Tab-separated table of N, CA and C and ligand atoms in Angstrom:
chain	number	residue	atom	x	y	z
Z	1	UNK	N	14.590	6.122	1.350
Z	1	UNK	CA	14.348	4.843	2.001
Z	1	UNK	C	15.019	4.823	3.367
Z	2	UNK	N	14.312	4.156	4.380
Z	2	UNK	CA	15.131	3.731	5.607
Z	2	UNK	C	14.498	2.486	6.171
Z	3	UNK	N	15.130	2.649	7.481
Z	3	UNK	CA	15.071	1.521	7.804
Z	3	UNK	C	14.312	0.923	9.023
Z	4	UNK	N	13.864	-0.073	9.449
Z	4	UNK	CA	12.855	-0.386	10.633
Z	4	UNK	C	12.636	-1.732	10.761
Z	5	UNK	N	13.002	-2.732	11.440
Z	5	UNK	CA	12.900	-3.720	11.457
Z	5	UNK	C	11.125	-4.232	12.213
Z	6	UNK	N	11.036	-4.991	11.398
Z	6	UNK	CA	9.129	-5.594	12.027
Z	6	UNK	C	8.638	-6.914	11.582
Z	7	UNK	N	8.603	-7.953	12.000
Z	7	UNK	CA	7.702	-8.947	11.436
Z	7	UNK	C	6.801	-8.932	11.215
Z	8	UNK	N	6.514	-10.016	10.372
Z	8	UNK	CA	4.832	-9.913	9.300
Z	8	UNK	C	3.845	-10.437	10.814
Z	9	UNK	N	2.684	-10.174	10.816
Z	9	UNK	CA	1.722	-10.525	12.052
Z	9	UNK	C	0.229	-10.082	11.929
Z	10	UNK	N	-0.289	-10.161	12.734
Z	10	UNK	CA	-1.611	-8.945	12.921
Z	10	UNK	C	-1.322	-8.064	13.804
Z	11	UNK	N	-0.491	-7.798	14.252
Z	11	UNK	CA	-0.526	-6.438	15.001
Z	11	UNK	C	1.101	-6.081	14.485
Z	12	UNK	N	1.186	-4.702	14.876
Z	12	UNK	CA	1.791	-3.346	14.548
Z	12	UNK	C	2.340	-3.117	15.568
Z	13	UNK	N	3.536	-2.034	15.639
Z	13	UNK	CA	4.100	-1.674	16.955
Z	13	UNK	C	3.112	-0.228	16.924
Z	14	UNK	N	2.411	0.492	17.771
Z	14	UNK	CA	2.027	1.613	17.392
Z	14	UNK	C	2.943	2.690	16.717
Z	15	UNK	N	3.538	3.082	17.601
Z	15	UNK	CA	4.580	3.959	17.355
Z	15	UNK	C	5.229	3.802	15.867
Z	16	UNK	N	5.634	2.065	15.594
Z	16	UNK	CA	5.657	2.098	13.787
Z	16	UNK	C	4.669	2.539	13.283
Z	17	UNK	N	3.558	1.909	13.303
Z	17	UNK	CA	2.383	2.847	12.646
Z	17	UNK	C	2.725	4.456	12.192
Z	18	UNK	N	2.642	5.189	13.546
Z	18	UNK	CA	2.388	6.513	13.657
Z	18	UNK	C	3.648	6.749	12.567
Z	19	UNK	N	4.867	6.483	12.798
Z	19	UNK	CA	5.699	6.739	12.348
Z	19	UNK	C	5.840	6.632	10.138
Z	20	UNK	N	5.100	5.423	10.027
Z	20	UNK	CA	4.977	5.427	8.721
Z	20	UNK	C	4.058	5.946	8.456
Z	21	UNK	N	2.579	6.136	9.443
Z	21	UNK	CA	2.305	7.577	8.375
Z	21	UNK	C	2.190	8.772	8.116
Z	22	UNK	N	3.355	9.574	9.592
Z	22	UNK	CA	4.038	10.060	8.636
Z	22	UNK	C	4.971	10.658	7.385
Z	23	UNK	N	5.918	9.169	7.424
Z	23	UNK	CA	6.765	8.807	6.159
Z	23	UNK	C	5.608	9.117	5.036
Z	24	UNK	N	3.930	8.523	5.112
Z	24	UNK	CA	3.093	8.675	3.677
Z	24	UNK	C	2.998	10.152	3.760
Z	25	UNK	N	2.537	10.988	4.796
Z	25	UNK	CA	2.484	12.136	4.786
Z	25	UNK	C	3.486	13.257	4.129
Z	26	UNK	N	5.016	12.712	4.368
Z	26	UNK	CA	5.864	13.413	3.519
Z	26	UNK	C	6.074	12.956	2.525
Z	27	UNK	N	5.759	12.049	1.584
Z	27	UNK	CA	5.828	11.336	0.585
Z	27	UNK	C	4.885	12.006	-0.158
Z	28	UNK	N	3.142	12.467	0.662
Z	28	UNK	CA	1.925	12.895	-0.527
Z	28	UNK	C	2.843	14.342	-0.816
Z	29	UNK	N	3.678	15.436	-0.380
Z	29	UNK	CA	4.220	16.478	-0.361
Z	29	UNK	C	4.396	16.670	-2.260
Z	30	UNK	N	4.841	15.469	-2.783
Z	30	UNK	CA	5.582	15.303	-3.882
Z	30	UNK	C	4.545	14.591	-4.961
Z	31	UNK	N	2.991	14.320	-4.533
Z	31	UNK	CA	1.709	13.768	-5.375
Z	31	UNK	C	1.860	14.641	-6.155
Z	32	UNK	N	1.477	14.282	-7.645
Z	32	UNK	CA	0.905	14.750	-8.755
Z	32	UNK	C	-0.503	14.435	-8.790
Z	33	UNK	N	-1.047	15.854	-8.491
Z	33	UNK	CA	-2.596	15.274	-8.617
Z	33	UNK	C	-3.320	16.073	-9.058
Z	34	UNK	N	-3.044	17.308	-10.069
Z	34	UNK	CA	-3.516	18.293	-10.631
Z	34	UNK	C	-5.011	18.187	-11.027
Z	35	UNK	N	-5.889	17.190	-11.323
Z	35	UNK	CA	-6.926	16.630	-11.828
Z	35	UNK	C	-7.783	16.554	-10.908
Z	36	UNK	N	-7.855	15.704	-9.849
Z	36	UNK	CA	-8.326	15.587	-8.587
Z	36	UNK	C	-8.376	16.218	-7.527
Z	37	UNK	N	-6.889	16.872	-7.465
Z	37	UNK	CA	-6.582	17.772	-6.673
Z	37	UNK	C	-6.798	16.850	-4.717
Z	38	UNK	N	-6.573	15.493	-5.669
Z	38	UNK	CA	-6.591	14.161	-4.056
Z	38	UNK	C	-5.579	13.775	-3.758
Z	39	UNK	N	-4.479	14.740	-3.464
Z	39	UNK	CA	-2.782	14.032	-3.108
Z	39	UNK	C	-3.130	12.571	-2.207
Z	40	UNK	N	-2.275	11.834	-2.591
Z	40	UNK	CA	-2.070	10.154	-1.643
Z	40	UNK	C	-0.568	10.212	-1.232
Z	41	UNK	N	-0.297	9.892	-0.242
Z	41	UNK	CA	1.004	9.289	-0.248
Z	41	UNK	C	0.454	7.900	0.517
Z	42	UNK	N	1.911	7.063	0.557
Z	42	UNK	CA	1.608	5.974	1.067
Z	42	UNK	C	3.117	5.324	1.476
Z	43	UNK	N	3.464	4.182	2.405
Z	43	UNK	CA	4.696	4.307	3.168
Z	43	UNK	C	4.699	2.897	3.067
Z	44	UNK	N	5.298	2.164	2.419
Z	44	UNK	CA	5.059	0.366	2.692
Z	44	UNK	C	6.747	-0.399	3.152
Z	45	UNK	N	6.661	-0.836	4.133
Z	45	UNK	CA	7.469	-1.271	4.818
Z	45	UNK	C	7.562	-2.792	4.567
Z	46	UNK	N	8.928	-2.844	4.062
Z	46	UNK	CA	9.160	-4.523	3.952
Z	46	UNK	C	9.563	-5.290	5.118
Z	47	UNK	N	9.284	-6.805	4.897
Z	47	UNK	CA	9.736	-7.538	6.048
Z	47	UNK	C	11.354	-7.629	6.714
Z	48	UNK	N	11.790	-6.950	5.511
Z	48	UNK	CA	13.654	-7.123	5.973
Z	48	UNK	C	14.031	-5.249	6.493
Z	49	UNK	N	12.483	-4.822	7.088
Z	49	UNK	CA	12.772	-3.406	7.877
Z	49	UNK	C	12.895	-2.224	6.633
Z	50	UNK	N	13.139	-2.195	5.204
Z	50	UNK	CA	12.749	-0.982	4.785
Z	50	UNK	C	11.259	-0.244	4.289
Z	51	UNK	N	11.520	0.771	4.177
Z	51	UNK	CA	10.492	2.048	3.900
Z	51	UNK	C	10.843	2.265	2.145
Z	52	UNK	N	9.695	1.663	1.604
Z	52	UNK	CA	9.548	2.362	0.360
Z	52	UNK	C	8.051	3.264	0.582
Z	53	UNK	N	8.337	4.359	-0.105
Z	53	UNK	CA	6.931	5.539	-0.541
Z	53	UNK	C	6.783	5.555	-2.060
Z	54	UNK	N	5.662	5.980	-1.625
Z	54	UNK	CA	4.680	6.439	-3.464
Z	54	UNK	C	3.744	7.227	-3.232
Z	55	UNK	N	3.557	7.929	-4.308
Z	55	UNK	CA	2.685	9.026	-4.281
Z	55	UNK	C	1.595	8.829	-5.615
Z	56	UNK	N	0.120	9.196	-5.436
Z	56	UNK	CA	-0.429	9.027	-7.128
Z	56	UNK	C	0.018	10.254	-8.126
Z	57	UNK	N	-0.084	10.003	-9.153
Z	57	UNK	CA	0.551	10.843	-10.582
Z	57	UNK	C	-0.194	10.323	-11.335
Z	58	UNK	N	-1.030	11.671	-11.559
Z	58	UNK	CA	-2.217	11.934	-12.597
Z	58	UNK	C	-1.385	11.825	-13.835
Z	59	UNK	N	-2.591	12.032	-14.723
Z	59	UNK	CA	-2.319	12.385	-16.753
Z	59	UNK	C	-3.850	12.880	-17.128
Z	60	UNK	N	-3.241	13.809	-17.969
Z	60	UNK	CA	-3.780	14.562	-18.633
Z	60	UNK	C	-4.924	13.641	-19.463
Z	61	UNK	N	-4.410	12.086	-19.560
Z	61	UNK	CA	-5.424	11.334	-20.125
Z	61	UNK	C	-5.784	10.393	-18.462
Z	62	UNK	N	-7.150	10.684	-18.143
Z	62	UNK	CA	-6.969	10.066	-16.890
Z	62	UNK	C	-7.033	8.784	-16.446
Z	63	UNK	N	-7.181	7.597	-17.502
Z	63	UNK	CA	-6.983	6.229	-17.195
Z	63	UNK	C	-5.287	6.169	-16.989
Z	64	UNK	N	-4.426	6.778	-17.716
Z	64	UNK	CA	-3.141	7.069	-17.182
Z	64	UNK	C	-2.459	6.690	-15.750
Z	65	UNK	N	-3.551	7.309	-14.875
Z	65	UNK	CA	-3.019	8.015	-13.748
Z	65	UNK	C	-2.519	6.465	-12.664
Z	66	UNK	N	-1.817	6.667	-11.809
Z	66	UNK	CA	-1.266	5.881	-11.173
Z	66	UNK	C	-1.555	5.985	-9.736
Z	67	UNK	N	-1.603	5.190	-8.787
Z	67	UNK	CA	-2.465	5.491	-7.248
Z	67	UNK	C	-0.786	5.446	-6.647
Z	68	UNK	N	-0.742	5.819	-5.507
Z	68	UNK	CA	0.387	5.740	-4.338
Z	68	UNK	C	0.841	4.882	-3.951
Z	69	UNK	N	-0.573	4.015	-3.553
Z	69	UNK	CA	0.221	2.521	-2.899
Z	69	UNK	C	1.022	1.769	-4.399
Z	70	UNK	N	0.461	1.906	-5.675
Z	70	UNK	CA	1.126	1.091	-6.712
Z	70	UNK	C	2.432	1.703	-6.786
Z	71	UNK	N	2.826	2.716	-6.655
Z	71	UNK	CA	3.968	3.449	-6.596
Z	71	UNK	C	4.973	2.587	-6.094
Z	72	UNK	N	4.298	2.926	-4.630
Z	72	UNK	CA	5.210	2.268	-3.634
Z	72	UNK	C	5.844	0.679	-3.869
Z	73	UNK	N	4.754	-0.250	-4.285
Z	73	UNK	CA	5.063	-1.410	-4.595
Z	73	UNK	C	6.059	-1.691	-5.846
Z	74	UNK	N	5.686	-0.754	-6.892
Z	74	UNK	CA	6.555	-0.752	-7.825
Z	74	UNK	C	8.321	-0.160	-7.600
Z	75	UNK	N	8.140	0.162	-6.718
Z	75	UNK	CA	9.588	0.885	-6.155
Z	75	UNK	C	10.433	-0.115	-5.601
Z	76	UNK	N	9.555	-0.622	-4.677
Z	76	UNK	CA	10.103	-1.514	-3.413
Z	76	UNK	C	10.409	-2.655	-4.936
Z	77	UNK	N	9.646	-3.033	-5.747
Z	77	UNK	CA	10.091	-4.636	-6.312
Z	77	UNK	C	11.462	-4.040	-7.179
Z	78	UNK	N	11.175	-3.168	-7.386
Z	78	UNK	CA	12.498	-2.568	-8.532
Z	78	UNK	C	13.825	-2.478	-7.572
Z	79	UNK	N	13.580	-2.487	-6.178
Z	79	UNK	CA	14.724	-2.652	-5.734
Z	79	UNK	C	15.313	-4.145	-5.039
Z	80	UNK	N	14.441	-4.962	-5.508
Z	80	UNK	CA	14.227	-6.188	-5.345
Z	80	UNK	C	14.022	-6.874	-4.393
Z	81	UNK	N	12.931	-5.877	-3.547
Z	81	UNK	CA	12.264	-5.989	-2.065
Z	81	UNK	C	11.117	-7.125	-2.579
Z	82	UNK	N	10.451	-8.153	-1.884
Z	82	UNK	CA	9.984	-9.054	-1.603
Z	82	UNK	C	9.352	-9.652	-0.138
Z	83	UNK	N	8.391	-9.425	-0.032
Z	83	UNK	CA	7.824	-9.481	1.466
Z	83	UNK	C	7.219	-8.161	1.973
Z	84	UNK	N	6.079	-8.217	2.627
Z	84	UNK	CA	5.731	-6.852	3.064
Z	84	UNK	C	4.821	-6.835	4.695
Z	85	UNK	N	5.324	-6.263	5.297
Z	85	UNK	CA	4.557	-6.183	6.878
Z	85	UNK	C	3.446	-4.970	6.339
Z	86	UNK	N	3.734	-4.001	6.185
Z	86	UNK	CA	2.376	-3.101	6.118
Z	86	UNK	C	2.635	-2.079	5.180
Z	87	UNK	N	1.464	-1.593	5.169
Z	87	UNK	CA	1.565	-0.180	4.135
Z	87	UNK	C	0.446	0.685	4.797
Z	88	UNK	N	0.996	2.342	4.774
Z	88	UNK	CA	0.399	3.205	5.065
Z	88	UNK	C	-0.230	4.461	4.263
Z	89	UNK	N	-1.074	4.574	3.860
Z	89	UNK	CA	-1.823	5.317	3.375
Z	89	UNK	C	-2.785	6.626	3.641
Z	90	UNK	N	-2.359	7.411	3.075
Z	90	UNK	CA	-2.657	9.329	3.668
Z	90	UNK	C	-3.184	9.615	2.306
Z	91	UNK	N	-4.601	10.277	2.825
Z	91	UNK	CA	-5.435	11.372	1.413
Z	91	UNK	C	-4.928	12.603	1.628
Z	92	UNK	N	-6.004	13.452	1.334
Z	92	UNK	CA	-5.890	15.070	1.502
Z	92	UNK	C	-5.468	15.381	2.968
Z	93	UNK	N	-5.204	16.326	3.612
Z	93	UNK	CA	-4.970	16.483	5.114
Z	93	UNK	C	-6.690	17.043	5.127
Z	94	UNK	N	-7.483	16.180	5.249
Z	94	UNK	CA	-8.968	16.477	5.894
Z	94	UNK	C	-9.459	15.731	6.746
Z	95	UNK	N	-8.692	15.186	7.477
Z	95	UNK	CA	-9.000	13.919	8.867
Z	95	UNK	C	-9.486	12.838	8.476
Z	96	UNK	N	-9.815	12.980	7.375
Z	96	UNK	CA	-10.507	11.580	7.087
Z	96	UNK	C	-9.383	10.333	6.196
Z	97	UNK	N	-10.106	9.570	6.481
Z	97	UNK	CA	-9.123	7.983	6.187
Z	97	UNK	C	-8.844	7.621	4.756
Z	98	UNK	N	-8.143	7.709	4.216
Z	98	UNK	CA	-8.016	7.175	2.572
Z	98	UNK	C	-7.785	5.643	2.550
Z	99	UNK	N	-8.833	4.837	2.638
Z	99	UNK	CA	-8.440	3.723	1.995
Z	99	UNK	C	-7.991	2.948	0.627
Z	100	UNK	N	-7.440	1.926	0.312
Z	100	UNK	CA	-7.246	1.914	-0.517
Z	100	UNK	C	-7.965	1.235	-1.902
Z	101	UNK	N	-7.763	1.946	-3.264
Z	101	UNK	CA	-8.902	1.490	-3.704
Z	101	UNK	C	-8.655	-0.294	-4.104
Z	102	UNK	N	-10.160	-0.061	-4.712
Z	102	UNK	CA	-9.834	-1.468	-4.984
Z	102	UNK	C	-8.889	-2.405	-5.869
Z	103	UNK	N	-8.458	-1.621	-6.556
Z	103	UNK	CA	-6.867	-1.852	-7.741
Z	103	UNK	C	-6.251	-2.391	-7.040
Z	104	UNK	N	-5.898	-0.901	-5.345
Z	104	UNK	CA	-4.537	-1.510	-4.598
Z	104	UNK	C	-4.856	-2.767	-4.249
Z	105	UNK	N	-5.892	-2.899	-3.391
Z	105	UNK	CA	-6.154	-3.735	-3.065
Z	105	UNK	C	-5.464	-5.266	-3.418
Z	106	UNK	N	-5.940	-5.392	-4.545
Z	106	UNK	CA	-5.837	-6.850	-5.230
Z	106	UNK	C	-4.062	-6.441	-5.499
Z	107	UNK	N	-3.593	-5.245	-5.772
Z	107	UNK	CA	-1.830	-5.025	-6.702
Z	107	UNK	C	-1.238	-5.349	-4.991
Z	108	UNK	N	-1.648	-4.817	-3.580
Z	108	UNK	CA	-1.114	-5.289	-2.251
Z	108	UNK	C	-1.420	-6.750	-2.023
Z	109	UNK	N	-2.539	-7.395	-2.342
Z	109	UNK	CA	-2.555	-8.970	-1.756
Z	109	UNK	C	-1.350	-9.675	-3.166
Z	110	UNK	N	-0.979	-9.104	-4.151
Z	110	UNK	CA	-0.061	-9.914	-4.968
Z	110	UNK	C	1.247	-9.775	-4.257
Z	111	UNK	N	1.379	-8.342	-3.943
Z	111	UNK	CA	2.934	-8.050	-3.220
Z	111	UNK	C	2.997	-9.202	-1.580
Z	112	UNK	N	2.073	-9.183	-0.998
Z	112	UNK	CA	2.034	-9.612	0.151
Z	112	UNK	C	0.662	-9.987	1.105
Z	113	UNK	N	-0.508	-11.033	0.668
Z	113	UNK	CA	-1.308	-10.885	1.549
Z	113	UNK	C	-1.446	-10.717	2.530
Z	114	UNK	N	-0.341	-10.789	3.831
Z	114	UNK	CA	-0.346	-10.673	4.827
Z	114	UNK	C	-0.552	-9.267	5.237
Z	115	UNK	N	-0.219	-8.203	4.492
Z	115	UNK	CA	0.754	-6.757	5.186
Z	115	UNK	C	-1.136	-6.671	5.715
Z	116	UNK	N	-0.635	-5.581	6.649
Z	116	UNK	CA	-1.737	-4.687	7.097
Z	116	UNK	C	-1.776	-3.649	6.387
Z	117	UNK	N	-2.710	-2.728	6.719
Z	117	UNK	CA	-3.314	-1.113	6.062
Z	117	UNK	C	-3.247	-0.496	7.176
Z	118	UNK	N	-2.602	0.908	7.195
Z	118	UNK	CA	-3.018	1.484	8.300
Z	118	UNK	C	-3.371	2.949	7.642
Z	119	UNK	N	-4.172	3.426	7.989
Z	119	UNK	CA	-4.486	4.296	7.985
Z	119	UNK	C	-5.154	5.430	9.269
Z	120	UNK	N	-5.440	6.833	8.517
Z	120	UNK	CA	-5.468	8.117	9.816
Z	120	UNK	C	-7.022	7.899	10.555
Z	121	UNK	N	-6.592	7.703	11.829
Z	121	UNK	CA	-8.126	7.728	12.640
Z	121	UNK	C	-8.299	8.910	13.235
Z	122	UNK	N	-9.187	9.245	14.114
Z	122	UNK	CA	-9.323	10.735	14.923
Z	122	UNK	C	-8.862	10.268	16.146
Z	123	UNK	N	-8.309	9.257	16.422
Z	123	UNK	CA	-7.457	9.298	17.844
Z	123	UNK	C	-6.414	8.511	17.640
Z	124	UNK	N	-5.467	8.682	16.333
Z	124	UNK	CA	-4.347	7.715	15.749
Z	124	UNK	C	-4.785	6.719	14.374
Z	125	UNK	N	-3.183	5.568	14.389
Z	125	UNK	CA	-3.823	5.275	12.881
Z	125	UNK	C	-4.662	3.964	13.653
Z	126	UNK	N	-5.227	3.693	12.462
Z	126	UNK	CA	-6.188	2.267	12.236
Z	126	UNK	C	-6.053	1.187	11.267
Z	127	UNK	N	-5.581	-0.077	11.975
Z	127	UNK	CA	-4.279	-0.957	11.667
Z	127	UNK	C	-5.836	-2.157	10.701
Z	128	UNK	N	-5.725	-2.458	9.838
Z	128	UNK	CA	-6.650	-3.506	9.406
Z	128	UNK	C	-6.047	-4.525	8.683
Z	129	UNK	N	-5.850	-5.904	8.435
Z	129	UNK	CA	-5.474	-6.638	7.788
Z	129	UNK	C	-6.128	-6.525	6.781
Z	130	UNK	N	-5.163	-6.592	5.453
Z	130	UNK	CA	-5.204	-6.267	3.947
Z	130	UNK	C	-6.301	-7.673	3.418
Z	131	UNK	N	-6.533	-8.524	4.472
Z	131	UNK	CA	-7.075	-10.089	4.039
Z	131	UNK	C	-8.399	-9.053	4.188
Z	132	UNK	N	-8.538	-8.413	5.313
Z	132	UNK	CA	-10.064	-8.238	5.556
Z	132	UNK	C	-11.023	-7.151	4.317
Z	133	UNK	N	-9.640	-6.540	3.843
Z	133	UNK	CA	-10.537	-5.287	2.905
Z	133	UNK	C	-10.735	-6.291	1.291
Z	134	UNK	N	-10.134	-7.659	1.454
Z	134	UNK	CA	-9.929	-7.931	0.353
Z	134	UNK	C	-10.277	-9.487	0.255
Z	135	UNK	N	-11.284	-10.306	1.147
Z	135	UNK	CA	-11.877	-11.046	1.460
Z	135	UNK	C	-11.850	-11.954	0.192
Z	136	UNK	N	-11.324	-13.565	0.320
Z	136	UNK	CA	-11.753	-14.494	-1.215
Z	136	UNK	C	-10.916	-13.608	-2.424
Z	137	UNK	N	-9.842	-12.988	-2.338
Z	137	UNK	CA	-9.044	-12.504	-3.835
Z	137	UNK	C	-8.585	-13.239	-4.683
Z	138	UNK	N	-8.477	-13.177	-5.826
Z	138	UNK	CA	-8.007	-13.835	-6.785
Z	138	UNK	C	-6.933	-13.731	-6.824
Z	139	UNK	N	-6.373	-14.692	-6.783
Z	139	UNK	CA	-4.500	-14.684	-6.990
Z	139	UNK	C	-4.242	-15.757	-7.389
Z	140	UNK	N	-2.752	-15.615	-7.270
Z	140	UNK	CA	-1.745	-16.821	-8.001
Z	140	UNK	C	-1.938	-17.987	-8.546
Z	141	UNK	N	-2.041	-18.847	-7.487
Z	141	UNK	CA	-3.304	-20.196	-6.876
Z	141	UNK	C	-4.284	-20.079	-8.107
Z	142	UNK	N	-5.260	-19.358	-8.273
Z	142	UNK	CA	-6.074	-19.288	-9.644
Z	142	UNK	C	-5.854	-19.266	-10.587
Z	143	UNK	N	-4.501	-18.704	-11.126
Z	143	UNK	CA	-4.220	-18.549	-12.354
Z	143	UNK	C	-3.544	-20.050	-12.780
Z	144	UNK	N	-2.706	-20.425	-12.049
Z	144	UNK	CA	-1.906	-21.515	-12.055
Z	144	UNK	C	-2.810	-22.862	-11.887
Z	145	UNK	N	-3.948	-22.841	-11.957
Z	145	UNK	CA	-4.861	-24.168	-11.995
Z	145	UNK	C	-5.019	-24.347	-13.042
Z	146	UNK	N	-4.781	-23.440	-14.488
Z	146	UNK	CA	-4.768	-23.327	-15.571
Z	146	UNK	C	-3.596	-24.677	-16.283
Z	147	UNK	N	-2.305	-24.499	-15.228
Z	147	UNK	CA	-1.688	-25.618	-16.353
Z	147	UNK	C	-1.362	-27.000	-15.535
Z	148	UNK	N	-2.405	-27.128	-14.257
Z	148	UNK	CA	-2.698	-28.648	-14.194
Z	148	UNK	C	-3.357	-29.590	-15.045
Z	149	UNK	N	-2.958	-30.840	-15.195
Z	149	UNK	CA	-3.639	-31.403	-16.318
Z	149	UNK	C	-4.784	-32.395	-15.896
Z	150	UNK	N	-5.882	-32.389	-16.651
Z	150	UNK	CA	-6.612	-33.096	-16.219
Z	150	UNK	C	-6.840	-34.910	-15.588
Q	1	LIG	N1	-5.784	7.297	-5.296
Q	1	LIG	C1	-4.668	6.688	-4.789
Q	1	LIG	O1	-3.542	7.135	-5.035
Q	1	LIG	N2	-4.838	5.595	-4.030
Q	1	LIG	C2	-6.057	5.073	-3.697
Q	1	LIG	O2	-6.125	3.984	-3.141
Q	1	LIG	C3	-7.267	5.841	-3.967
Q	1	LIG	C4	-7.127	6.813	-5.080
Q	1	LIG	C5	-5.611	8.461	-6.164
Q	1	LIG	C6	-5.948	8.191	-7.614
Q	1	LIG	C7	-6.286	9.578	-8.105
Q	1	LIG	O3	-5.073	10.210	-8.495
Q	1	LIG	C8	-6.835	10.288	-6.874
Q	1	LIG	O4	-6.452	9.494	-5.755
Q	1	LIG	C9	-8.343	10.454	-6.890
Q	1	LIG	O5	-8.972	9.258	-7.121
């Protein structure tokens, strides 16, 4: 873990960007992905400036298997991080962009709707708000209409 101070926003400092992904990049080093053979890492930066990583880790039974960004989130709450500016996300080293699936998706708008996604472009990363990949999500707010009373 380290450290980086950033507020929550729509924009990114570049240079943070670049910088967390390659924090995901040395993070996929350590993927378990024997099955797929699709290393992820991923780099999610909280609002109080730290760097948690995750990597996915397959199983032999493959509903098992666990994605990177959940990693990461599960790390960061276990250390009782709360708040999130962005998360960065790295596939295979084949230039192309790993977004995240749709699991993360909805497991990142619980940690933090705000954070951004950044991910690898062919002329740097590519910064997207996590609202946009994840448009109308179901959260909190929904569940909790459950014990208003009529
Ligand atoms: N994977 C992730 O870690 N994150 C994603 O958002 C996409 C998919 C992993 C899951 C599996 O281990 C491998 O990539 C192939 O799907």
């Amino acid at each position: 873990m380290t450290t980086d101070r950033q507020g929550p926003g729509d924009s990114l400092d570049p240079h943070l960007a670049r910088r967390l992904l390659e924090q995901a990049r040395a993070a996929r080093a350590h993927a378990y992905a024997p099955y797929s053979d699709f290393p992820v890492g991923a780099a999610l930066l909280s609002r109080d400036g730290r760097i948690f990583t995750g990597v996915n880790v397959e199983n032999a039974s493959y509903g098992l298997s666990t994605c990177a960004e959940r990693a990461a989130v599960v790390s960061a709450v276990a250390a009782g991080t709360r708040g999130f500016t962005a998360i960065a996300v790295v596939g295979p080293e084949d230039g192309r962009a790993c977004p995240p699936c749709g699991a993360c998706r909805q497991i990142l708008h619980e940690a933090d709707p705000e954070m951004l996604v950044i991910t690898e472009g062919t002329s740097g990363p590519v910064i997207t708000p996590l609202r946009a990949l994840l448009p109308s999500a179901f959260e909190r707010s929904d569940v909790r209409r459950r014990s208003v009373q009529p």
